[in-house]
Short mmCIF file of C-alpha atoms in Angstrom, two decimals:
data_model
loop_
_atom_site.label_atom_id
_atom_site.label_comp_id
_atom_site.label_asym_id
_atom_site.label_seq_id
_atom_site.Cartn_x
_atom_site.Cartn_y
_atom_site.Cartn_z
CA MET A 1 117.74 311.44 -125.51
CA LEU A 2 120.73 309.36 -126.60
CA ALA A 3 119.98 306.09 -128.39
CA ALA A 4 121.10 303.66 -131.08
CA LEU A 5 119.83 300.46 -132.66
CA ASP A 6 122.62 297.97 -133.39
CA THR A 7 120.41 295.40 -135.11
CA PRO A 8 118.43 295.06 -137.31
CA LEU A 9 119.79 297.78 -139.55
CA ALA A 10 117.79 299.44 -142.31
CA ASP A 11 117.13 297.20 -145.33
CA ALA A 12 118.94 294.27 -143.69
CA PRO A 13 117.74 290.72 -144.49
CA CYS A 14 115.96 289.35 -141.42
CA ASP A 15 114.41 286.06 -140.40
CA PRO A 16 111.11 287.00 -138.72
CA LEU A 17 111.03 283.70 -136.82
CA ALA A 18 114.16 284.67 -134.83
CA LEU A 19 114.84 288.36 -135.29
CA PRO A 20 117.55 289.81 -132.99
CA VAL A 21 116.80 293.28 -131.62
CA GLU A 22 119.68 294.98 -129.85
CA GLY A 23 120.58 298.56 -128.99
CA TRP A 24 120.56 301.11 -126.19
CA ILE A 25 118.74 304.21 -124.95
CA TYR A 26 119.51 306.87 -122.35
CA LEU A 27 116.96 309.42 -121.13
CA GLY A 28 119.13 311.07 -118.50
CA ALA A 29 117.22 311.78 -115.30
CA ASP A 30 114.16 310.02 -116.78
CA GLN A 31 115.99 306.70 -117.32
CA SER A 32 114.07 305.02 -114.49
CA ASN A 33 110.83 305.97 -116.28
CA ILE A 34 111.49 303.30 -118.95
CA VAL A 35 109.28 300.26 -118.34
CA SER A 36 109.87 298.24 -121.54
CA VAL A 37 111.28 298.25 -125.07
CA GLU A 38 109.09 296.74 -127.80
CA ALA A 39 109.68 295.79 -131.45
CA LEU A 40 106.97 295.91 -134.13
CA LEU A 41 106.93 294.54 -137.66
CA ASN A 42 104.24 295.88 -139.98
CA GLY A 43 102.51 297.29 -136.91
CA VAL A 44 102.40 293.96 -135.06
CA SER A 45 104.30 293.44 -131.80
CA ILE A 46 106.96 290.76 -132.27
CA GLY A 47 108.76 290.93 -128.91
CA SER A 48 109.79 293.07 -125.98
CA THR A 49 112.00 293.27 -122.93
CA THR A 50 111.57 294.84 -119.51
CA GLN A 51 115.28 294.59 -118.70
CA LEU A 52 117.94 297.18 -119.40
CA THR A 53 121.53 296.23 -118.67
CA VAL A 54 124.86 298.03 -118.37
CA ARG A 55 127.03 298.34 -121.48
CA ALA A 56 130.42 299.67 -120.47
CA ASP A 57 131.35 300.64 -124.04
CA VAL A 58 128.25 302.84 -124.41
CA ASN A 59 128.73 304.49 -121.03
CA ALA A 60 132.40 305.20 -121.70
CA THR A 61 131.87 306.54 -125.23
CA HIS A 62 129.06 308.90 -124.23
CA ALA A 63 130.40 309.84 -120.77
CA LEU A 64 127.40 308.32 -119.01
CA PRO A 65 127.42 307.16 -115.37
CA PRO A 66 129.31 303.83 -115.18
CA THR A 67 126.30 302.04 -113.70
CA ALA A 68 123.74 303.44 -116.17
CA ALA A 69 121.57 300.58 -117.49
CA THR A 70 120.92 301.50 -121.12
CA ALA A 71 121.18 298.32 -123.22
CA PHE A 72 118.39 296.07 -124.47
CA ARG A 73 118.62 292.71 -126.21
CA PHE A 74 115.83 290.31 -127.19
CA PHE A 75 114.61 288.19 -130.10
CA GLY A 76 111.39 288.85 -131.99
CA TYR A 77 109.05 286.29 -133.52
CA ALA A 78 106.75 287.48 -136.31
CA ASP A 79 104.27 284.67 -136.81
CA ARG A 80 102.04 286.59 -139.23
CA ALA A 81 104.74 288.46 -141.10
CA LYS A 82 104.53 288.66 -144.88
CA PHE A 83 107.39 286.59 -146.25
CA GLY A 84 109.35 287.57 -149.31
CA GLY A 85 109.26 291.36 -149.12
CA ALA A 86 109.93 294.50 -147.16
CA GLY A 87 108.59 294.96 -143.67
CA ARG A 88 108.23 298.15 -141.65
CA PHE A 89 110.23 297.71 -138.46
CA ALA A 90 109.93 299.95 -135.40
CA VAL A 91 111.22 300.04 -131.83
CA LEU A 92 109.09 301.72 -129.17
CA VAL A 93 110.14 302.68 -125.64
CA HIS A 94 107.25 302.51 -123.17
CA LEU A 95 107.24 304.77 -120.12
CA ARG A 96 106.25 303.99 -116.56
CA ASP A 97 104.31 307.25 -116.11
CA GLY A 98 101.86 306.32 -118.87
CA GLY A 99 103.12 308.93 -121.31
CA PRO A 100 103.14 308.25 -125.07
CA PRO A 101 105.79 305.73 -126.15
CA ILE A 102 109.01 307.02 -127.64
CA THR A 103 109.81 305.82 -131.17
CA LEU A 104 113.49 304.95 -131.06
CA VAL A 105 113.71 303.96 -134.73
CA GLU A 106 111.49 303.15 -137.70
CA HIS A 107 112.80 301.77 -140.97
CA SER A 108 112.34 299.03 -143.55
CA ILE A 109 113.90 295.59 -143.29
CA HIS A 110 113.92 292.77 -145.82
CA VAL A 111 111.86 289.84 -144.54
CA ILE A 112 113.22 286.60 -146.00
CA TYR A 113 110.91 284.26 -147.84
CA GLN A 114 111.92 280.91 -146.36
CA ASP A 115 109.44 279.67 -143.73
CA HIS A 116 111.28 276.99 -141.77
CA ARG A 117 108.01 275.90 -140.17
CA GLN A 118 107.17 274.11 -143.41
CA ASN A 119 109.96 271.52 -143.25
CA PRO A 120 109.58 268.16 -141.45
CA PHE A 121 110.91 269.63 -138.19
CA GLY A 122 108.94 272.84 -138.42
CA VAL A 123 106.92 271.98 -135.31
CA LEU A 124 109.97 273.10 -133.33
CA LEU A 125 109.25 276.65 -134.50
CA THR A 126 105.58 276.62 -133.47
CA PRO A 127 104.94 278.61 -130.27
CA GLU A 128 101.84 276.59 -129.32
CA LEU A 129 103.87 273.41 -128.83
CA VAL A 130 105.35 273.96 -125.39
CA ALA A 131 105.41 270.41 -124.01
CA LEU A 132 108.82 269.09 -123.04
CA HIS A 133 110.34 266.69 -125.56
CA ASN A 134 111.51 263.90 -123.30
CA ARG A 135 113.69 261.08 -124.60
CA GLU A 136 114.04 258.02 -122.38
CA HIS A 137 116.53 255.94 -124.35
CA ILE A 138 119.95 257.55 -124.64
CA TYR A 139 123.43 256.30 -125.34
CA GLY A 140 126.25 257.97 -123.39
CA SER A 141 127.63 261.25 -122.10
CA GLY A 142 131.00 262.96 -122.29
CA PRO A 143 133.06 264.60 -119.54
CA SER A 144 132.49 268.12 -118.23
CA LEU A 145 133.91 270.86 -120.42
CA ALA A 146 137.08 272.54 -119.19
CA VAL A 147 136.35 275.77 -121.12
CA GLY A 148 133.08 277.69 -121.09
CA SER A 149 131.65 280.29 -123.44
CA GLY A 150 132.94 283.86 -123.37
CA GLU A 151 129.66 285.05 -124.85
CA MET A 152 127.68 283.22 -122.17
CA LEU A 153 129.92 284.71 -119.47
CA THR A 154 129.27 288.22 -120.80
CA LEU A 155 125.52 287.62 -120.83
CA ALA A 156 125.59 286.13 -117.32
CA GLN A 157 127.39 289.18 -115.94
CA ARG A 158 125.07 291.53 -117.80
CA TYR A 159 121.92 289.96 -116.36
CA LEU A 160 123.28 289.22 -112.90
CA GLY A 161 123.96 292.92 -112.58
CA PRO A 162 127.02 294.48 -110.95
CA PRO A 163 128.65 292.65 -108.03
CA PRO A 164 128.42 291.84 -105.22
CA VAL A 165 125.72 289.25 -106.00
CA ARG A 166 125.37 285.89 -104.22
CA VAL A 167 125.29 283.35 -107.06
CA VAL A 168 124.82 279.58 -106.95
CA ASP A 169 126.02 277.82 -110.11
CA VAL A 170 123.94 274.62 -110.25
CA GLY A 171 125.79 271.92 -112.17
CA CYS A 172 128.93 274.05 -112.25
CA GLY A 173 131.20 271.30 -113.62
CA LEU A 174 134.85 272.27 -113.39
CA GLY A 175 134.08 275.85 -112.36
CA TRP A 176 135.15 277.79 -115.46
CA TYR A 177 132.44 280.41 -114.90
CA GLY A 178 133.11 280.45 -111.17
CA THR A 179 136.76 281.39 -111.58
CA ARG A 180 135.87 284.35 -113.77
CA LEU A 181 132.83 285.53 -111.83
CA ARG A 182 134.78 285.46 -108.55
CA ALA A 183 137.57 287.47 -110.19
CA ALA A 184 134.94 290.03 -111.23
CA GLY A 185 133.72 290.38 -107.63
CA TYR A 186 130.72 288.01 -107.51
CA ASP A 187 130.07 285.84 -104.44
CA TRP A 188 129.97 282.58 -106.42
CA HIS A 189 129.28 279.10 -105.02
CA GLY A 190 129.21 275.92 -107.08
CA ALA A 191 126.84 272.95 -106.72
CA GLU A 192 127.99 269.77 -108.45
CA MET A 193 127.18 266.04 -108.37
CA LYS A 194 130.24 264.47 -110.00
CA PRO A 195 132.93 263.52 -107.46
CA THR A 196 135.69 264.05 -110.04
CA ASP A 197 134.47 267.57 -110.78
CA CYS A 198 134.23 268.34 -107.05
CA ALA A 199 137.83 267.19 -106.63
CA ALA A 200 138.85 269.57 -109.42
CA LEU A 201 136.89 272.41 -107.78
CA ALA A 202 138.64 271.76 -104.47
CA ALA A 203 142.04 271.71 -106.17
CA ALA A 204 141.22 275.07 -107.78
CA GLY A 205 140.17 276.54 -104.43
CA LEU A 206 136.62 277.22 -105.61
CA PRO A 207 133.83 277.21 -102.99
CA HIS A 208 131.39 274.41 -103.74
CA THR A 209 129.00 271.84 -102.32
CA GLN A 210 128.69 268.28 -103.58
CA VAL A 211 125.00 267.48 -104.09
CA ASP A 212 123.27 264.13 -104.55
CA GLY A 213 120.47 265.11 -106.90
CA SER A 214 117.71 264.87 -104.29
CA GLY A 215 117.75 268.59 -103.52
CA LEU A 216 119.96 271.57 -102.81
CA PRO A 217 121.37 271.66 -99.25
CA PHE A 218 120.95 275.41 -98.81
CA THR A 219 118.52 277.51 -96.78
CA ASP A 220 115.58 279.30 -98.38
CA GLY A 221 116.73 282.46 -100.16
CA ALA A 222 120.41 281.71 -99.55
CA PHE A 223 121.35 283.26 -102.93
CA ASP A 224 120.38 286.32 -104.93
CA ALA A 225 120.60 284.49 -108.26
CA ALA A 226 121.25 281.09 -109.81
CA LEU A 227 123.07 279.95 -112.93
CA CYS A 228 122.08 276.79 -114.76
CA ILE A 229 124.35 276.55 -117.80
CA GLU A 230 123.85 273.55 -120.12
CA VAL A 231 122.32 271.49 -117.29
CA LEU A 232 118.51 271.54 -117.57
CA GLU A 233 118.52 269.32 -120.66
CA HIS A 234 120.10 266.54 -118.54
CA ILE A 235 117.55 266.60 -115.71
CA ALA A 236 115.05 263.73 -115.54
CA GLU A 237 112.62 265.69 -113.30
CA PRO A 238 113.04 269.32 -114.39
CA ARG A 239 110.12 270.68 -112.37
CA ALA A 240 111.39 269.31 -109.06
CA PHE A 241 114.85 270.60 -110.00
CA LEU A 242 113.57 274.11 -110.77
CA ALA A 243 111.45 274.19 -107.62
CA GLU A 244 114.62 273.70 -105.58
CA ILE A 245 116.43 276.45 -107.47
CA ARG A 246 113.46 278.78 -106.94
CA ARG A 247 113.57 278.01 -103.22
CA VAL A 248 117.25 278.86 -102.71
CA ALA A 249 117.48 281.65 -105.34
CA PRO A 250 114.01 283.23 -105.63
CA GLY A 251 115.21 286.45 -107.23
CA ARG A 252 116.70 285.42 -110.55
CA LEU A 253 117.71 282.40 -112.64
CA ILE A 254 119.89 282.47 -115.76
CA VAL A 255 119.64 279.43 -118.03
CA SER A 256 121.42 278.15 -121.13
CA VAL A 257 120.32 275.00 -122.99
CA PRO A 258 120.84 273.58 -126.50
CA ASN A 259 118.50 275.14 -129.08
CA ALA A 260 116.18 272.50 -130.55
CA GLU A 261 114.96 275.01 -133.16
CA LEU A 262 118.33 274.55 -134.87
CA ILE A 263 117.13 271.18 -136.21
CA ALA A 264 114.44 272.90 -138.27
CA TYR A 265 116.89 275.43 -139.69
CA LEU A 266 119.50 272.88 -140.71
CA HIS A 267 117.24 270.15 -142.07
CA ASN A 268 117.45 271.30 -145.69
CA TYR A 269 121.26 271.42 -145.49
CA LEU A 270 121.73 267.83 -144.23
CA ALA A 271 123.51 269.22 -141.17
CA VAL A 272 123.03 267.59 -137.77
CA PRO A 273 123.53 269.35 -134.39
CA TRP A 274 125.29 266.33 -132.93
CA HIS A 275 125.62 267.76 -129.42
CA MET A 276 121.85 267.72 -129.11
CA LEU A 277 121.91 263.93 -129.55
CA GLU A 278 124.39 263.49 -126.72
CA ALA A 279 123.71 260.62 -124.42
CA ASP A 280 122.33 262.26 -121.35
CA HIS A 281 119.99 264.77 -123.00
CA LYS A 282 116.53 264.03 -121.64
CA ASN A 283 114.80 267.31 -122.53
CA PHE A 284 114.74 269.30 -125.76
CA PHE A 285 113.77 272.95 -125.70
CA THR A 286 112.49 275.61 -128.07
CA ARG A 287 112.01 279.22 -126.99
CA TRP A 288 108.40 278.49 -126.11
CA SER A 289 108.80 275.20 -124.24
CA LEU A 290 111.66 276.62 -122.17
CA GLY A 291 109.72 279.81 -121.45
CA ALA A 292 106.59 277.88 -120.47
CA LEU A 293 108.53 275.67 -118.07
CA LEU A 294 110.38 278.55 -116.39
CA ARG A 295 107.18 280.58 -115.96
CA GLU A 296 105.86 277.85 -113.68
CA PHE A 297 108.47 279.05 -111.16
CA TYR A 298 109.32 282.67 -112.02
CA PRO A 299 106.67 285.15 -113.25
CA HIS A 300 108.94 287.15 -115.57
CA VAL A 301 110.81 285.16 -118.23
CA GLU A 302 112.58 286.25 -121.41
CA VAL A 303 114.18 283.77 -123.81
CA GLY A 304 116.65 284.52 -126.61
CA PHE A 305 119.71 282.93 -128.21
CA HIS A 306 123.48 282.88 -127.92
CA THR A 307 126.44 281.37 -129.80
CA ALA A 308 126.00 281.65 -133.56
CA HIS A 309 126.13 278.48 -135.65
CA PRO A 310 128.83 278.59 -138.37
CA LEU A 311 126.28 277.65 -141.03
CA LYS A 312 123.77 280.21 -142.26
CA THR A 313 120.63 279.71 -144.30
CA SER A 314 120.66 280.34 -148.04
CA GLU A 315 119.18 283.76 -147.28
CA GLY A 316 122.18 284.60 -145.10
CA THR A 317 120.38 284.72 -141.76
CA GLN A 318 121.88 283.39 -138.56
CA ALA A 319 120.93 280.32 -136.55
CA TYR A 320 122.13 279.70 -133.00
CA TYR A 321 123.41 276.75 -130.99
CA ASN A 322 121.90 277.74 -127.65
CA LEU A 323 118.89 279.28 -125.96
CA PHE A 324 119.50 281.88 -123.25
CA ALA A 325 116.82 282.68 -120.67
CA VAL A 326 116.49 285.11 -117.77
CA ALA A 327 113.78 284.26 -115.23
CA ARG A 328 113.06 286.60 -112.32
CA SER A 329 110.51 287.30 -109.62
#
């Protein structure tokens, strides 16, 4: 067995409400026997993933097959963790054949004492509150962004899997992701409402369809996967919107939205995530509300974070601007 845990490291300070777990494992001929990777804190499960993805750096360094899927990445949530002391952290690899789980690592981590659920916005960190936070009265919206996120692009490629994959990018804007995904070999097609953005897509030679918001003009199962990057928060009827995406791309949906949990983290520091208050934001998501919504349409959903916020808590732990979700059949 070859394996490594990138985070959390031994004795590292960790926020149990949003604990990143990232690493890789390779079992050789038994790699397909891996069914899930699970994290435990003080013997309690805090999160898991059923998805392994390709990490080119790992495969190159260890002379593994280029397409070997070895990497795992997810975020744990330790609701009953003991704050203010050491916690025993472990990662288990569960096997499809029912054999005993493999312990990848077991070490101590420092669980920080601050419980952000206790501040006035702490309800955003409560898993039981999964209802959408709709806001009817909004003020204005800016233009589409000309530059996307390199981190989001990396995650999209990781969870789309190797090309060729037929991808519809719903609300693709100016096509920043499309240009790069097409260059990487993906069969990308944009869907966009704004006439000005569609004109820019045409000028760039990017394949696209102008949509009117009433539905997606594609046949059932026309795509292998869908992207929905910083769009769902703008949609007045998210369930009808997701039903259409599920119809045309039943296999997989990759989503990025602003992270409403950030409000709870930054409250004590008088910092405001202004983008979240942007004019056309109708829905506000935590890990749990986003996961609950997506599970109405795809049975397997995992939600984590991307794009670190420049401010950290007084304990030195990281907060994130965005939620990242993978939903699949």
